mmCIF file of C-alpha atoms in Angstrom:
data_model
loop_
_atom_site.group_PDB
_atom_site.id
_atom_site.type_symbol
_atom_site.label_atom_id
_atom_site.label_comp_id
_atom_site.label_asym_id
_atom_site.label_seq_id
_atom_site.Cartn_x
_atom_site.Cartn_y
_atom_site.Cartn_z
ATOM 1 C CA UNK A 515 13.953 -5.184 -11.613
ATOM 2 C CA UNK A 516 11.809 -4.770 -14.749
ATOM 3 C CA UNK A 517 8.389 -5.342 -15.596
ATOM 4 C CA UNK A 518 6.553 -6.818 -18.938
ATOM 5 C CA UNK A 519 3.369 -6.945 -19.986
ATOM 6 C CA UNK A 520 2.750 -10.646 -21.203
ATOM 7 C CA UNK A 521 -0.156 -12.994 -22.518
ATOM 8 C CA UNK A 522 -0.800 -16.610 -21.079
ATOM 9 C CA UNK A 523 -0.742 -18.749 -23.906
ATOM 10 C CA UNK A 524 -3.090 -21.219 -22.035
ATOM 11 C CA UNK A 525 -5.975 -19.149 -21.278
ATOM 12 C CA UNK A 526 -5.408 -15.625 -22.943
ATOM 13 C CA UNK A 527 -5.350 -13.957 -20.309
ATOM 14 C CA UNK A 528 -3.053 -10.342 -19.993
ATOM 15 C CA UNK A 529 -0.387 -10.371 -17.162
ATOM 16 C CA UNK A 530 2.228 -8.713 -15.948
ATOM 17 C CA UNK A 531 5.915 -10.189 -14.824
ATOM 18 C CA UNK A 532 7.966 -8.890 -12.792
ATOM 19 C CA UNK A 533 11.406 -10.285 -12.752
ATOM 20 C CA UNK A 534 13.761 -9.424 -9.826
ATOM 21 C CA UNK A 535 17.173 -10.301 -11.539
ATOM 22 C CA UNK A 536 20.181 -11.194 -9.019
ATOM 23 C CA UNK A 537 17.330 -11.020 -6.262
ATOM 24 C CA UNK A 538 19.654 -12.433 -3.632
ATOM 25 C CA UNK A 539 22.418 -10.405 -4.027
ATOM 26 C CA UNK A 540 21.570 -7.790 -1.362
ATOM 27 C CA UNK A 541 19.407 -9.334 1.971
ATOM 28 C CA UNK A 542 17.231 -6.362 2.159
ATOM 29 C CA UNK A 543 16.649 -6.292 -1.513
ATOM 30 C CA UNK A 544 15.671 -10.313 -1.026
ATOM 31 C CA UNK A 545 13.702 -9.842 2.244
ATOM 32 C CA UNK A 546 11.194 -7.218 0.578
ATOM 33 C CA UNK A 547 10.967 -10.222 -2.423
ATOM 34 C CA UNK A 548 9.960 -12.623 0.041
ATOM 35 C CA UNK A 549 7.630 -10.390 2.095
ATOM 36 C CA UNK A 550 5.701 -9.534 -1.195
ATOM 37 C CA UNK A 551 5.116 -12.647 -2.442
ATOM 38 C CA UNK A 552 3.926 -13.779 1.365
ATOM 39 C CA UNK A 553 2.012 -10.917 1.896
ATOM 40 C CA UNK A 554 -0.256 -11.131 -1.648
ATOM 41 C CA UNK A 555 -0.547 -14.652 -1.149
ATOM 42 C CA UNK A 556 -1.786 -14.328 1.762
ATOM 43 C CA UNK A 557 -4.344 -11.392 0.491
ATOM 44 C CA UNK A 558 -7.908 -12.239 -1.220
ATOM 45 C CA UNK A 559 -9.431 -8.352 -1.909
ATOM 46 C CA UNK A 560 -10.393 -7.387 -5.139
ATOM 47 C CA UNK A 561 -9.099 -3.766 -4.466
ATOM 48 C CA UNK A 562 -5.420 -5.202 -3.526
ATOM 49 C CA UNK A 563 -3.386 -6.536 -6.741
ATOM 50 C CA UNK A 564 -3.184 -10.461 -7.370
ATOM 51 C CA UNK A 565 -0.401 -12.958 -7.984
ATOM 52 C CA UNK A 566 -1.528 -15.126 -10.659
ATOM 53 C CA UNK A 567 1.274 -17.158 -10.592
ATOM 54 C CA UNK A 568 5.540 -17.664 -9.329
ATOM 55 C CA UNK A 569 7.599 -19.054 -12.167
ATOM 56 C CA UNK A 570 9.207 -22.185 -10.670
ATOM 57 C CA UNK A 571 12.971 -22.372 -10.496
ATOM 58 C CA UNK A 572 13.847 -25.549 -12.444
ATOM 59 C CA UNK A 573 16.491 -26.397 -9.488
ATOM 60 C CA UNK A 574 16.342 -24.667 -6.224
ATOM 61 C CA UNK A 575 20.126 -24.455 -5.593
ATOM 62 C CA UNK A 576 20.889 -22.869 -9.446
ATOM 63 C CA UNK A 577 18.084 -19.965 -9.573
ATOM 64 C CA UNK A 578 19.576 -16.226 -9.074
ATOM 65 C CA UNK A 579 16.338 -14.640 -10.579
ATOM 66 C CA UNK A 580 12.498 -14.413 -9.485
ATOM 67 C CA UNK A 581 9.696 -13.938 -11.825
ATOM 68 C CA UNK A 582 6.613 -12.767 -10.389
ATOM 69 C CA UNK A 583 3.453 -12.831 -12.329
ATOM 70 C CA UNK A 584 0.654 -10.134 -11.639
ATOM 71 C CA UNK A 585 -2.728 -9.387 -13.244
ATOM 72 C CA UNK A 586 -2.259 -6.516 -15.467
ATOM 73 C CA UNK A 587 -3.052 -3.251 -14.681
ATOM 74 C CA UNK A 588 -3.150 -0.446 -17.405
ATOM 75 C CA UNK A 589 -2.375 2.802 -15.723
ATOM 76 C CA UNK A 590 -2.219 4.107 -12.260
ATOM 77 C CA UNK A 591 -3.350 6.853 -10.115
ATOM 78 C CA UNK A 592 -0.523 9.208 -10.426
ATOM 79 C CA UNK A 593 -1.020 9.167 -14.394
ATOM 80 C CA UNK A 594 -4.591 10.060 -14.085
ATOM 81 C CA UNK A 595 -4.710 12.502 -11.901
ATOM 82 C CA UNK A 596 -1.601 14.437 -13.759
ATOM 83 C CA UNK A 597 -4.083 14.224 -17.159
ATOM 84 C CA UNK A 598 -5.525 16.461 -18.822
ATOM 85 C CA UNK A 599 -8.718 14.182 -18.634
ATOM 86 C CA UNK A 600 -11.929 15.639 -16.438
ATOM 87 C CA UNK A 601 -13.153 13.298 -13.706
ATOM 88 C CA UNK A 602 -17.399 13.120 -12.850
ATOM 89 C CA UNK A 603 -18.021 13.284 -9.219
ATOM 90 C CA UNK A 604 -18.632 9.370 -9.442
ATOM 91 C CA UNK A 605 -15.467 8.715 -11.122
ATOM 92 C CA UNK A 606 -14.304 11.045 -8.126
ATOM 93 C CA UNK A 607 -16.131 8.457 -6.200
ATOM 94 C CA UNK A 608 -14.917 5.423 -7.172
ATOM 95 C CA UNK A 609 -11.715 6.691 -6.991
ATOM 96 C CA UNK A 610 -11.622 7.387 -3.534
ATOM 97 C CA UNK A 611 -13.738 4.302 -2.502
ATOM 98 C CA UNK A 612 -12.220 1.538 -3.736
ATOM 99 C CA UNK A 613 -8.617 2.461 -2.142
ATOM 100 C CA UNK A 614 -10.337 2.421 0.804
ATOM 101 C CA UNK A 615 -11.835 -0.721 0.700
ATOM 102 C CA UNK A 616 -8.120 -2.051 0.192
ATOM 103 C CA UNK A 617 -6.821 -0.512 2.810
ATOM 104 C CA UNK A 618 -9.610 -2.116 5.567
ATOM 105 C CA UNK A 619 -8.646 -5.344 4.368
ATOM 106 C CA UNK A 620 -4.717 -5.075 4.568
ATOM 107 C CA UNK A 621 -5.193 -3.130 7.749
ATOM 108 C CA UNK A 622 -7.801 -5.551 8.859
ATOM 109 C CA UNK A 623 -5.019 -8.243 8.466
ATOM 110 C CA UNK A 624 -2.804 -6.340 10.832
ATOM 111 C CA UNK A 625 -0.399 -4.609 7.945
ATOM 112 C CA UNK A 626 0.218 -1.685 7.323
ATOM 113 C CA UNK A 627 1.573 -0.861 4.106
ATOM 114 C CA UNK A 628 3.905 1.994 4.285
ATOM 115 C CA UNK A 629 4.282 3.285 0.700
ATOM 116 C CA UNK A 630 1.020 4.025 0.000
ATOM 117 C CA UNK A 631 1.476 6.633 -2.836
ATOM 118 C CA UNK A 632 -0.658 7.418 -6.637
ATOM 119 C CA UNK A 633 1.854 5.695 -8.477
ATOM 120 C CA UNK A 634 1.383 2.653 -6.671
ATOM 121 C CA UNK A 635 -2.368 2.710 -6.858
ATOM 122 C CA UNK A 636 -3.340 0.880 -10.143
ATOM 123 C CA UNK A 637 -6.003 1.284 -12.182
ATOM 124 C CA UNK A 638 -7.336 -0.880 -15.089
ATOM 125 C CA UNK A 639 -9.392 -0.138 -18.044
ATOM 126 C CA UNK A 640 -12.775 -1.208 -15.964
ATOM 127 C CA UNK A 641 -12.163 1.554 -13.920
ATOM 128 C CA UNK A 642 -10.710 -1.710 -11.031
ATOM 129 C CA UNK A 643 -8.015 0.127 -8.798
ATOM 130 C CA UNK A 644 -5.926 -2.216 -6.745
ATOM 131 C CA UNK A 645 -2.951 -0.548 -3.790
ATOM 132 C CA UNK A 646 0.244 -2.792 -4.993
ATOM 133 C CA UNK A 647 4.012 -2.814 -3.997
ATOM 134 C CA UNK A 648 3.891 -4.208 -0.804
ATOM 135 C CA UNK A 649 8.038 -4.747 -0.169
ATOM 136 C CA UNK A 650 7.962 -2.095 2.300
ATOM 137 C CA UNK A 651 5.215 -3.073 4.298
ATOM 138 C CA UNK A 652 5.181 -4.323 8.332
ATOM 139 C CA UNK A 653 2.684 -5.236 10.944
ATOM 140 C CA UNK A 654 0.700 -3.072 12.655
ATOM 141 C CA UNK A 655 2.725 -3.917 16.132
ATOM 142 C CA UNK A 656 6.159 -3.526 14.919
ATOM 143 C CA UNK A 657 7.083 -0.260 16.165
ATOM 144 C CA UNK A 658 10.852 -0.902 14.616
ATOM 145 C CA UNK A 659 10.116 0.079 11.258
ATOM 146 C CA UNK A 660 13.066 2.302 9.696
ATOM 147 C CA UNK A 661 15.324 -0.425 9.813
ATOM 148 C CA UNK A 662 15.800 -0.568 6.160
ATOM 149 C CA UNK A 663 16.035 2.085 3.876
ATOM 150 C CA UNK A 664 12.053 3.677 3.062
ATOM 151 C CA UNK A 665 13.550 6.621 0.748
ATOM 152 C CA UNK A 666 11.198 7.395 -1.985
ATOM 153 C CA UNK A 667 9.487 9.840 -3.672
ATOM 154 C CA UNK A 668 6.756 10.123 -1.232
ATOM 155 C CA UNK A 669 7.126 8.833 2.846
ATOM 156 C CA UNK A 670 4.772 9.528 5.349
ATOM 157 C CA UNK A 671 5.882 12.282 7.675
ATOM 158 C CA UNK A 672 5.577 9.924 10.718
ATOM 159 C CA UNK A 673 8.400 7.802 8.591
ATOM 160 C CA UNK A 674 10.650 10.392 7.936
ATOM 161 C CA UNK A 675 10.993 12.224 11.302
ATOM 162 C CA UNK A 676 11.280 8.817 13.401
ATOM 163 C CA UNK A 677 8.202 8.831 15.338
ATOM 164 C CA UNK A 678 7.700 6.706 18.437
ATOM 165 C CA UNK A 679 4.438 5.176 17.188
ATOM 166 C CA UNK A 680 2.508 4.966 13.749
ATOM 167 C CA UNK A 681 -0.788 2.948 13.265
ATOM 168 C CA UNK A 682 -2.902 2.390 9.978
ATOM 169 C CA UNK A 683 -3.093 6.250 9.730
ATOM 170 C CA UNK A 684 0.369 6.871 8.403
ATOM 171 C CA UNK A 685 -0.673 10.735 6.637
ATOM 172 C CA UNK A 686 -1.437 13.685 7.087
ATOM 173 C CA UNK A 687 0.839 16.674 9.539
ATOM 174 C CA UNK A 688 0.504 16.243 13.451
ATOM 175 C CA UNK A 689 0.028 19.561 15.025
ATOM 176 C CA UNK A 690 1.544 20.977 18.087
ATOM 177 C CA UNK A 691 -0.648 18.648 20.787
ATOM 178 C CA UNK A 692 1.016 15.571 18.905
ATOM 179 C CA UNK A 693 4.591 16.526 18.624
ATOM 180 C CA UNK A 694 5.035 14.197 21.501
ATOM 181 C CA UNK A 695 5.172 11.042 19.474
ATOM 182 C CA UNK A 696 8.507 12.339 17.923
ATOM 183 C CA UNK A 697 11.154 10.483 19.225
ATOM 184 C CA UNK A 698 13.708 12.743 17.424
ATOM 185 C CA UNK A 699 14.284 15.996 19.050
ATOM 186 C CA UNK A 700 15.522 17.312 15.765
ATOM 187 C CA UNK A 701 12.280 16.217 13.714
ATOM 188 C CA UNK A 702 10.465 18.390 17.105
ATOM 189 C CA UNK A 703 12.402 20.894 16.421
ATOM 190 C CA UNK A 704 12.327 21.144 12.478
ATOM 191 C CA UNK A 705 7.938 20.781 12.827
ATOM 192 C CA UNK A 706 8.141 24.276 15.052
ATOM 193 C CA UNK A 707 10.382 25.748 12.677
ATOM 194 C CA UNK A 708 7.457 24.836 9.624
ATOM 195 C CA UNK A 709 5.675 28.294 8.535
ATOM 196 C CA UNK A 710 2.131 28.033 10.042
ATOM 197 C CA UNK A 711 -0.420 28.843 7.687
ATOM 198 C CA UNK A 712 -4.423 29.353 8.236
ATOM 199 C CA UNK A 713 -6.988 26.857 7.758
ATOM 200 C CA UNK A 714 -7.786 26.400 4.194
ATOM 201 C CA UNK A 715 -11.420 27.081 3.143
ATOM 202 C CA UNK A 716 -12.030 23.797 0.643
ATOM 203 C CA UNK A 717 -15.465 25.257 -0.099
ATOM 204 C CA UNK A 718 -13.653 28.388 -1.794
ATOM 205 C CA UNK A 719 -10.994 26.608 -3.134
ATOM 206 C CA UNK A 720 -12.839 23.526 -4.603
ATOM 207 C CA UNK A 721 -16.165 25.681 -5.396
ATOM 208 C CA UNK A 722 -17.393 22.744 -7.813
ATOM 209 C CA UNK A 723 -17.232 19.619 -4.990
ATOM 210 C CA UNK A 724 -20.216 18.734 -3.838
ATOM 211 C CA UNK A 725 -20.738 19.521 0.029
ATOM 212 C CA UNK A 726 -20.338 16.227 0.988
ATOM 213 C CA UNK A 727 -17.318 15.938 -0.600
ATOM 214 C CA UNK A 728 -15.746 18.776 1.499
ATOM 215 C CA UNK A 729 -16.867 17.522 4.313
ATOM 216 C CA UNK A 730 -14.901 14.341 3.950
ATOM 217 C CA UNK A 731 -11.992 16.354 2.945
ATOM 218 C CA UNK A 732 -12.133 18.008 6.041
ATOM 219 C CA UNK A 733 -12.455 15.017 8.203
ATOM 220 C CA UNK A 734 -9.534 13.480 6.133
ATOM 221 C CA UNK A 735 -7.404 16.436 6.621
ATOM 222 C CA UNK A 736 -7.897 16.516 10.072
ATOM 223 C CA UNK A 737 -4.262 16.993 11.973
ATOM 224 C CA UNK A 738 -5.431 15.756 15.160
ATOM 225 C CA UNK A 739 -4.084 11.586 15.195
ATOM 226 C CA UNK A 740 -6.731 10.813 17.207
ATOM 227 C CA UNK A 741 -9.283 11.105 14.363
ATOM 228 C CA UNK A 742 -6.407 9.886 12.017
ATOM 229 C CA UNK A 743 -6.749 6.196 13.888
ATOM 230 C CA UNK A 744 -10.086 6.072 11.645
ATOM 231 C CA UNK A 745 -8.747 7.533 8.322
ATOM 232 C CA UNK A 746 -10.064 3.991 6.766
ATOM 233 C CA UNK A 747 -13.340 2.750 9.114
ATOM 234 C CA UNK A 748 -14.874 6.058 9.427
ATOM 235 C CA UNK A 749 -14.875 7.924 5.471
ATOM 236 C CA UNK A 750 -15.459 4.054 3.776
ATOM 237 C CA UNK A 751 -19.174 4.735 5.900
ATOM 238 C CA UNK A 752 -19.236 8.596 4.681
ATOM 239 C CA UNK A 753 -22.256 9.938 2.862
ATOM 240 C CA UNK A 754 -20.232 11.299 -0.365
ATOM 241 C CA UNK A 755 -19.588 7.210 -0.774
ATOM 242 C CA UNK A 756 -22.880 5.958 0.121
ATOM 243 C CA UNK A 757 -23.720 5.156 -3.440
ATOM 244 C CA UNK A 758 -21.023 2.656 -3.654
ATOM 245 C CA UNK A 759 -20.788 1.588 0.161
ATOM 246 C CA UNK A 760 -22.615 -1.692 0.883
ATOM 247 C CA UNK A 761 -22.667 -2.091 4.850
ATOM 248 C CA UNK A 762 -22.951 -6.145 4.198
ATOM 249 C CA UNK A 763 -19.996 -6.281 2.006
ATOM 250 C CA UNK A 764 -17.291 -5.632 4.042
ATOM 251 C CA UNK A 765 -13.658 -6.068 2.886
ATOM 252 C CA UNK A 766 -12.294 -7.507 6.128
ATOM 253 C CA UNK A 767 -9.016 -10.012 5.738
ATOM 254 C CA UNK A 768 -10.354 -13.492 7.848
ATOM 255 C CA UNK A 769 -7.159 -13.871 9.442
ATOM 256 C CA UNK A 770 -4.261 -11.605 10.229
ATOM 257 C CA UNK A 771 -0.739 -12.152 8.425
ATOM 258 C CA UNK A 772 1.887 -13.120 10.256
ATOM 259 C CA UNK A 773 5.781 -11.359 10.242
ATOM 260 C CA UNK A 774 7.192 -13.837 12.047
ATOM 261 C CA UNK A 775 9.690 -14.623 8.867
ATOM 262 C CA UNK A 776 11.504 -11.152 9.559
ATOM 263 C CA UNK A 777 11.859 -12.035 13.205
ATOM 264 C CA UNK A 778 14.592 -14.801 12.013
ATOM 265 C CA UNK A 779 17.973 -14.044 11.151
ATOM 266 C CA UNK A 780 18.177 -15.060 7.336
ATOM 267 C CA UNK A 781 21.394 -14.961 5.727
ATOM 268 C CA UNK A 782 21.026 -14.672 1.412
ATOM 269 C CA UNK A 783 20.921 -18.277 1.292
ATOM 270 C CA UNK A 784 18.325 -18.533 3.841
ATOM 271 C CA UNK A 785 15.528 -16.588 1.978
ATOM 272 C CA UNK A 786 16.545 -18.070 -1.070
ATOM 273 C CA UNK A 787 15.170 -21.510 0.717
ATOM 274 C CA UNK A 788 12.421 -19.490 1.712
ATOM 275 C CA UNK A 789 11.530 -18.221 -1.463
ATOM 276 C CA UNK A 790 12.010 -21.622 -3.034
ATOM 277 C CA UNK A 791 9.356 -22.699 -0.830
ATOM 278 C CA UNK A 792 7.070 -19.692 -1.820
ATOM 279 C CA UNK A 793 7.212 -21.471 -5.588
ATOM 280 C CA UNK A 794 6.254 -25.113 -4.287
ATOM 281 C CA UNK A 795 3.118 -24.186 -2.130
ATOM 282 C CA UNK A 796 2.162 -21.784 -4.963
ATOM 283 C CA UNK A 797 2.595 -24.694 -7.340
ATOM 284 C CA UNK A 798 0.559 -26.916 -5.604
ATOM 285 C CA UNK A 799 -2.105 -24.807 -4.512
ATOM 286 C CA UNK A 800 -2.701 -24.148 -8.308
#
């Protein structure tokens, strides 16, 4: 896979393409193609990344290679936040806001995306962050979800020690009242093995947040999964964001996205159709 930045000759504007080269050489590889393309064209948020357009396959039964075109993004979260550049409390803000307003509409369209990590929170020069990379994601009811490999950099705990159940709140540490929703008595084990360390005092450690601020750090941080079911509804409402929260502009998704593609069993040559497909609606919708 590699990614360019490009300009459309027709209208000026700056893209990015992606091309997946030999994209049906390996199913899983293909599947997470297909889902992507599905999933964003199914998605209308400003705070969730764009397809601007699927470069047609001049023959559907000769094409080996996708290219997917994006808008362009300039930088991303990781790269920021590993600067040596100082943030205001409203850049702090808007940072924290608008991934939040991505993730109640994906959520709200029953996905969850699964490799939600800086580096895949993108960030333009207008200070517009979109979540992208959605290969990995799954709906909210599919409890089989480590089916396919989910090794990267960063994976949610609940991923990584096999848990029984995960919801929109896939972060943060469950303590010992939640260990039950291990299904691995190895990843139970390994959790009570973890040093225990006291409470962190944010208001010591962060001296020059602002009050409010800690306090949704706190509430963020929070171990217990209960509260973690509203990591999304309840700090997109929170007083540190009230200067950019509008109650009558919410980012809900209209109608929920459907999986039922992954439920079929697709050989190479299947999704290839599939994906064929994905190229004629988007053609004719544009």
């Amino acid at each position: 896979m590699s990614l360019r930045a490009a300009l459309n000759s027709v209208n000026g504007e700056k893209v990015a393409i992606k091309k997946i080269g030999n994209a049906f050489d390996n199913i899983i590889d293909a599947k997470r193609t297909l889902r992507e393309i599905k999933l964003l064209r199914h998605m209308n948020q400003e705070n969730v990344i764009a397809i601007k357009d699927i470069v047609k396959a001049p023959q559907r039964d000769i094409f080996n290679d996708v290219y997917i075109v994006y808008e362009l993004m300039d930088t991303d979260l990781q790269r920021i936040l590993r600067s040596n550049q100082t943030l205001s409390h409203d850049q702090c803000r808007v940072l924290v806001y608008q991934p939040l307003r991505g993730l109640k509409n994906v959520h709200s369209a029953n996905i969850l995306h699964r490799d939600l990590r800086l580096s895949n929170v993108l960030l333009n020069s207008k200070h517009k962050l979109k979540i992208g990379d959605f290969g990995l994601a799954r709906t909210t009811s599919d409890t089989d979800f480590i089916t396919e490999y989910v090794v990267t950099r960063y994976t949610a705990p609940e991923l990584l020690l096999n848990c029984s159940e995960y919801t929109s709140a896939i972060d943060g540490s469950p303590d010992n009242s939640s260990l039950s929703f291990f299904r691995s008595d190895n990843a139970i084990r390994y959790v009570r093995q973890l040093s225990r360390y006291p409470k962190q005092q944010f208001a010591a450690r962060f001296s020059k947040m602002q009050p409010s601020a800690i306090d949704l750090l706190e509430k963020i941080l929070a171990h217990r999964k209960t509260f973690l079911l509203c990591i999304v509804d309840e700090p997109i409402g929170h007083a540190y964001l009230s200067s950019h929260h509008d109650v009558d502009n919410k980012p809900v998704c209209p109608t929920p996205f459907s999986f039922d593609f992954e439920h079929l069993s697709c050989t190479e040559e299947h999704i290839k159709e599939l994906i064929y497909k994905e190229f004629v609606k988007f053609s004719s919708d544009h």
